[in-house]
mmCIF file of C-alpha atoms in Angstrom:
data_model
loop_
_atom_site.group_PDB
_atom_site.id
_atom_site.type_symbol
_atom_site.label_atom_id
_atom_site.label_comp_id
_atom_site.label_asym_id
_atom_site.label_seq_id
_atom_site.Cartn_x
_atom_site.Cartn_y
_atom_site.Cartn_z
ATOM 1 C CA UNK R 1 107.375 -104.147 -182.520
ATOM 2 C CA UNK R 2 106.737 -101.018 -184.438
ATOM 3 C CA UNK R 3 106.441 -97.588 -182.963
ATOM 4 C CA UNK R 4 102.767 -97.698 -184.321
ATOM 5 C CA UNK R 5 101.969 -100.865 -182.422
ATOM 6 C CA UNK R 6 103.807 -99.512 -179.250
ATOM 7 C CA UNK R 7 101.733 -96.321 -179.139
ATOM 8 C CA UNK R 8 98.472 -98.510 -179.405
ATOM 9 C CA UNK R 9 99.550 -101.307 -177.010
ATOM 10 C CA UNK R 10 101.060 -99.177 -174.026
ATOM 11 C CA UNK R 11 98.098 -97.019 -173.571
ATOM 12 C CA UNK R 12 95.811 -100.093 -173.687
ATOM 13 C CA UNK R 13 97.912 -101.820 -171.188
ATOM 14 C CA UNK R 14 98.022 -99.050 -168.981
ATOM 15 C CA UNK R 15 94.388 -98.281 -169.117
ATOM 16 C CA UNK R 16 93.656 -101.802 -168.237
ATOM 17 C CA UNK R 17 95.757 -101.861 -165.271
ATOM 18 C CA UNK R 18 94.180 -98.456 -164.055
ATOM 19 C CA UNK R 19 90.477 -100.005 -164.650
ATOM 20 C CA UNK R 20 91.558 -103.321 -162.780
ATOM 21 C CA UNK R 21 92.877 -101.303 -159.711
ATOM 22 C CA UNK R 22 89.794 -98.992 -159.725
ATOM 23 C CA UNK R 23 87.423 -101.896 -159.749
ATOM 24 C CA UNK R 24 89.382 -103.336 -156.749
ATOM 25 C CA UNK R 25 89.461 -100.057 -154.782
ATOM 26 C CA UNK R 26 85.871 -99.605 -155.422
ATOM 27 C CA UNK R 27 85.125 -103.284 -154.572
ATOM 28 C CA UNK R 28 83.564 -103.918 -157.991
ATOM 29 C CA UNK R 29 83.771 -107.088 -160.027
ATOM 30 C CA UNK R 30 87.034 -107.012 -161.966
ATOM 31 C CA UNK R 31 88.850 -108.896 -164.524
ATOM 32 C CA UNK R 32 91.311 -108.378 -167.504
ATOM 33 C CA UNK R 33 88.934 -109.167 -170.072
ATOM 34 C CA UNK R 34 86.191 -106.719 -169.002
ATOM 35 C CA UNK R 35 89.023 -104.147 -168.380
ATOM 36 C CA UNK R 36 90.596 -104.581 -171.859
ATOM 37 C CA UNK R 37 86.992 -104.250 -173.224
ATOM 38 C CA UNK R 38 86.367 -101.181 -171.458
ATOM 39 C CA UNK R 39 89.425 -99.510 -172.358
ATOM 40 C CA UNK R 40 89.239 -100.593 -175.881
ATOM 41 C CA UNK R 41 86.288 -98.381 -176.083
ATOM 42 C CA UNK R 42 88.444 -95.362 -175.156
ATOM 43 C CA UNK R 43 91.540 -96.341 -177.220
ATOM 44 C CA UNK R 44 91.375 -93.204 -179.148
ATOM 45 C CA UNK R 45 91.507 -91.030 -176.148
ATOM 46 C CA UNK R 46 94.241 -92.842 -174.580
ATOM 47 C CA UNK R 47 96.298 -92.803 -177.882
ATOM 48 C CA UNK R 48 95.563 -89.252 -178.236
ATOM 49 C CA UNK R 49 96.866 -88.388 -174.753
ATOM 50 C CA UNK R 50 100.010 -90.265 -175.093
ATOM 51 C CA UNK R 51 100.758 -88.302 -178.624
ATOM 52 C CA UNK R 52 99.776 -85.139 -177.032
ATOM 53 C CA UNK R 53 102.182 -85.388 -173.973
ATOM 54 C CA UNK R 54 104.878 -86.619 -176.559
ATOM 55 C CA UNK R 55 104.299 -83.585 -178.520
ATOM 56 C CA UNK R 56 104.588 -81.325 -175.523
ATOM 57 C CA UNK R 57 107.963 -82.616 -174.700
ATOM 58 C CA UNK R 58 109.435 -83.079 -178.104
ATOM 59 C CA UNK R 59 108.219 -79.771 -179.525
ATOM 60 C CA UNK R 60 110.418 -77.493 -177.238
ATOM 61 C CA UNK R 61 113.412 -79.925 -177.715
ATOM 62 C CA UNK R 62 113.126 -79.703 -181.315
ATOM 63 C CA UNK R 63 112.678 -75.714 -181.141
ATOM 64 C CA UNK R 64 115.902 -75.796 -178.933
ATOM 65 C CA UNK R 65 117.973 -77.883 -181.365
ATOM 66 C CA UNK R 66 116.671 -75.732 -184.497
ATOM 67 C CA UNK R 67 117.843 -72.613 -182.288
ATOM 68 C CA UNK R 68 121.255 -74.035 -181.469
ATOM 69 C CA UNK R 69 121.790 -74.830 -184.965
ATOM 70 C CA UNK R 70 120.827 -71.157 -186.089
ATOM 71 C CA UNK R 71 123.407 -69.939 -183.458
ATOM 72 C CA UNK R 72 125.800 -72.294 -184.830
ATOM 73 C CA UNK R 73 125.259 -71.238 -188.467
ATOM 74 C CA UNK R 74 125.689 -67.622 -187.667
ATOM 75 C CA UNK R 75 129.155 -67.974 -186.736
ATOM 76 C CA UNK R 76 128.818 -67.285 -183.002
ATOM 77 C CA UNK R 77 130.998 -69.563 -180.832
ATOM 78 C CA UNK R 78 128.338 -69.670 -178.203
ATOM 79 C CA UNK R 79 126.224 -72.650 -179.836
ATOM 80 C CA UNK R 80 127.336 -75.030 -177.335
ATOM 81 C CA UNK R 81 126.657 -72.944 -174.359
ATOM 82 C CA UNK R 82 123.082 -72.156 -175.684
ATOM 83 C CA UNK R 83 122.335 -75.676 -176.260
ATOM 84 C CA UNK R 84 123.394 -76.537 -172.806
ATOM 85 C CA UNK R 85 121.304 -74.006 -171.331
ATOM 86 C CA UNK R 86 118.168 -74.902 -173.448
ATOM 87 C CA UNK R 87 118.873 -78.378 -172.619
ATOM 88 C CA UNK R 88 118.882 -77.791 -168.882
ATOM 89 C CA UNK R 89 115.646 -75.537 -169.171
ATOM 90 C CA UNK R 90 113.964 -78.390 -171.269
ATOM 91 C CA UNK R 91 114.996 -80.886 -168.319
ATOM 92 C CA UNK R 92 113.353 -78.744 -165.734
ATOM 93 C CA UNK R 93 110.275 -78.342 -167.951
ATOM 94 C CA UNK R 94 110.040 -82.001 -168.906
ATOM 95 C CA UNK R 95 110.303 -83.054 -165.055
ATOM 96 C CA UNK R 96 107.809 -80.449 -163.968
ATOM 97 C CA UNK R 97 105.122 -81.396 -166.583
ATOM 98 C CA UNK R 98 105.749 -85.229 -166.397
ATOM 99 C CA UNK R 99 104.706 -84.755 -162.615
ATOM 100 C CA UNK R 100 101.927 -82.507 -163.484
ATOM 101 C CA UNK R 101 100.420 -84.713 -166.161
ATOM 102 C CA UNK R 102 100.886 -88.060 -164.348
ATOM 103 C CA UNK R 103 97.161 -88.271 -163.545
ATOM 104 C CA UNK R 104 95.979 -87.538 -166.978
ATOM 105 C CA UNK R 105 95.664 -91.124 -168.228
ATOM 106 C CA UNK R 106 93.663 -92.050 -165.188
ATOM 107 C CA UNK R 107 91.078 -89.272 -166.049
ATOM 108 C CA UNK R 108 90.776 -90.601 -169.737
ATOM 109 C CA UNK R 109 89.929 -93.977 -168.429
ATOM 110 C CA UNK R 110 87.897 -93.035 -165.366
ATOM 111 C CA UNK R 111 86.215 -89.732 -166.287
ATOM 112 C CA UNK R 112 86.200 -90.260 -170.157
ATOM 113 C CA UNK R 113 87.777 -87.013 -170.653
ATOM 114 C CA UNK R 114 89.524 -85.734 -173.965
ATOM 115 C CA UNK R 115 93.186 -85.660 -174.196
ATOM 116 C CA UNK R 116 93.269 -81.879 -173.675
ATOM 117 C CA UNK R 117 90.748 -82.016 -170.820
ATOM 118 C CA UNK R 118 92.597 -84.614 -169.457
ATOM 119 C CA UNK R 119 95.792 -82.730 -168.976
ATOM 120 C CA UNK R 120 94.205 -79.886 -167.601
ATOM 121 C CA UNK R 121 92.342 -82.171 -165.058
ATOM 122 C CA UNK R 122 95.642 -83.748 -163.971
ATOM 123 C CA UNK R 123 97.113 -80.266 -163.445
ATOM 124 C CA UNK R 124 94.290 -79.481 -161.189
ATOM 125 C CA UNK R 125 94.544 -82.798 -159.228
ATOM 126 C CA UNK R 126 98.314 -82.695 -158.902
ATOM 127 C CA UNK R 127 98.377 -79.220 -157.559
ATOM 128 C CA UNK R 128 99.715 -79.174 -154.219
ATOM 129 C CA UNK R 129 100.978 -82.764 -154.291
ATOM 130 C CA UNK R 130 103.812 -82.215 -156.429
ATOM 131 C CA UNK R 131 106.676 -83.415 -154.020
ATOM 132 C CA UNK R 132 104.596 -86.255 -152.861
ATOM 133 C CA UNK R 133 104.450 -87.491 -156.187
ATOM 134 C CA UNK R 134 108.137 -86.833 -156.961
ATOM 135 C CA UNK R 135 108.787 -88.902 -153.878
ATOM 136 C CA UNK R 136 106.977 -91.763 -155.185
ATOM 137 C CA UNK R 137 109.220 -91.633 -158.363
ATOM 138 C CA UNK R 138 112.305 -91.391 -156.435
ATOM 139 C CA UNK R 139 111.194 -94.387 -154.317
ATOM 140 C CA UNK R 140 110.489 -96.550 -157.194
ATOM 141 C CA UNK R 141 113.716 -95.409 -159.091
ATOM 142 C CA UNK R 142 115.769 -96.482 -156.074
ATOM 143 C CA UNK R 143 113.732 -99.970 -155.565
ATOM 144 C CA UNK R 144 114.309 -100.406 -159.350
ATOM 145 C CA UNK R 145 118.070 -99.764 -159.303
ATOM 146 C CA UNK R 146 118.489 -101.999 -156.261
ATOM 147 C CA UNK R 147 116.557 -104.684 -157.800
ATOM 148 C CA UNK R 148 118.438 -104.460 -161.249
ATOM 149 C CA UNK R 149 121.798 -104.550 -159.446
ATOM 150 C CA UNK R 150 120.807 -107.558 -157.528
ATOM 151 C CA UNK R 151 119.234 -109.362 -160.336
ATOM 152 C CA UNK R 152 122.313 -108.555 -162.610
ATOM 153 C CA UNK R 153 124.833 -109.354 -160.073
ATOM 154 C CA UNK R 154 123.409 -113.033 -159.111
ATOM 155 C CA UNK R 155 123.705 -114.462 -162.835
ATOM 156 C CA UNK R 156 127.172 -113.170 -162.945
ATOM 157 C CA UNK R 157 128.024 -115.185 -160.136
ATOM 158 C CA UNK R 158 127.067 -118.270 -161.898
ATOM 159 C CA UNK R 159 128.278 -117.469 -165.335
ATOM 160 C CA UNK R 160 131.313 -115.320 -164.549
ATOM 161 C CA UNK R 161 133.256 -117.255 -167.024
ATOM 162 C CA UNK R 162 130.819 -116.752 -169.830
ATOM 163 C CA UNK R 163 131.473 -114.456 -172.730
ATOM 164 C CA UNK R 164 131.071 -110.777 -172.225
ATOM 165 C CA UNK R 165 128.002 -110.631 -174.772
ATOM 166 C CA UNK R 166 126.148 -113.345 -172.623
ATOM 167 C CA UNK R 167 126.804 -111.647 -169.381
ATOM 168 C CA UNK R 168 125.530 -108.358 -171.129
ATOM 169 C CA UNK R 169 122.349 -110.083 -172.349
ATOM 170 C CA UNK R 170 121.773 -111.394 -168.954
ATOM 171 C CA UNK R 171 121.979 -107.982 -167.401
ATOM 172 C CA UNK R 172 119.600 -106.551 -169.905
ATOM 173 C CA UNK R 173 117.082 -109.235 -169.273
ATOM 174 C CA UNK R 174 117.289 -108.890 -165.386
ATOM 175 C CA UNK R 175 116.698 -105.111 -166.005
ATOM 176 C CA UNK R 176 113.575 -105.867 -168.264
ATOM 177 C CA UNK R 177 112.437 -108.277 -165.605
ATOM 178 C CA UNK R 178 112.468 -105.438 -163.021
ATOM 179 C CA UNK R 179 110.902 -102.844 -165.288
ATOM 180 C CA UNK R 180 107.928 -105.332 -166.061
ATOM 181 C CA UNK R 181 107.358 -105.570 -162.214
ATOM 182 C CA UNK R 182 107.958 -102.029 -161.223
ATOM 183 C CA UNK R 183 106.245 -100.007 -164.304
ATOM 184 C CA UNK R 184 102.890 -101.213 -163.179
ATOM 185 C CA UNK R 185 103.403 -100.622 -159.491
ATOM 186 C CA UNK R 186 104.066 -96.892 -160.101
ATOM 187 C CA UNK R 187 100.817 -96.785 -162.243
ATOM 188 C CA UNK R 188 98.973 -98.713 -159.334
ATOM 189 C CA UNK R 189 100.251 -95.960 -156.622
ATOM 190 C CA UNK R 190 99.382 -92.891 -158.867
ATOM 191 C CA UNK R 191 95.878 -94.409 -159.556
ATOM 192 C CA UNK R 192 95.239 -95.145 -155.736
ATOM 193 C CA UNK R 193 96.700 -91.223 -155.465
ATOM 194 C CA UNK R 194 94.023 -90.158 -157.945
ATOM 195 C CA UNK R 195 91.237 -91.528 -155.535
ATOM 196 C CA UNK R 196 93.008 -90.199 -152.477
ATOM 197 C CA UNK R 197 93.121 -86.670 -153.962
ATOM 198 C CA UNK R 198 89.314 -86.819 -155.234
ATOM 199 C CA UNK R 199 88.007 -87.930 -151.810
ATOM 200 C CA UNK R 200 90.180 -85.502 -149.901
ATOM 201 C CA UNK R 201 89.520 -82.470 -152.008
ATOM 202 C CA UNK R 202 86.211 -82.912 -153.881
ATOM 203 C CA UNK R 203 84.458 -84.979 -150.852
ATOM 204 C CA UNK R 204 83.751 -87.850 -152.749
ATOM 205 C CA UNK R 205 83.050 -91.061 -151.145
ATOM 206 C CA UNK R 206 83.375 -94.841 -152.474
ATOM 207 C CA UNK R 207 79.973 -94.989 -153.413
ATOM 208 C CA UNK R 208 79.615 -91.878 -155.258
ATOM 209 C CA UNK R 209 82.976 -92.667 -157.240
ATOM 210 C CA UNK R 210 81.686 -96.159 -158.128
ATOM 211 C CA UNK R 211 78.597 -94.567 -159.693
ATOM 212 C CA UNK R 212 80.670 -92.159 -161.489
ATOM 213 C CA UNK R 213 82.205 -94.635 -163.525
#
């Protein structure tokens, strides 16, 4: 699959999941077909949001790499230390923004916001819930890791005599199966969190939320 196709299909799939979960939460008629149709109408905003996020994350990393190259070309022996320091700073920035931007795609689908407005909206919604969201990701990561190990070990018990390439392929396949099931799960949790925050902070009830979609 090409990068362009991935950039188009990933937001479409995520948006459809968000729409289906929202319809179920608000007790509205739902279905994969209608959800895909609705999300397709907002595909430009979804793609723009994904590209904007990537730009925010990749830009500083590219800048750090270029700065390290300049230090190295200057003849200074501190290039490795500079790069390590900048890499740590970027990782902190990435984790912080990843958590703070995690509800942006929900706002694109459910509030019809532009990519830039969605990022700002996500920052406001996640304010005060940073560690709660981090806990979600930690739990999902632990569950994914445990399931990956279990599914990776079980086939090995039956094909222990198989060539290394075969065992590796099975382990990769098992990891892919785990990701297929856990990736939508975190999206579902975040969508429910989106509604929980709106109801708690903005005094929205279910009927008002349903009418706003």
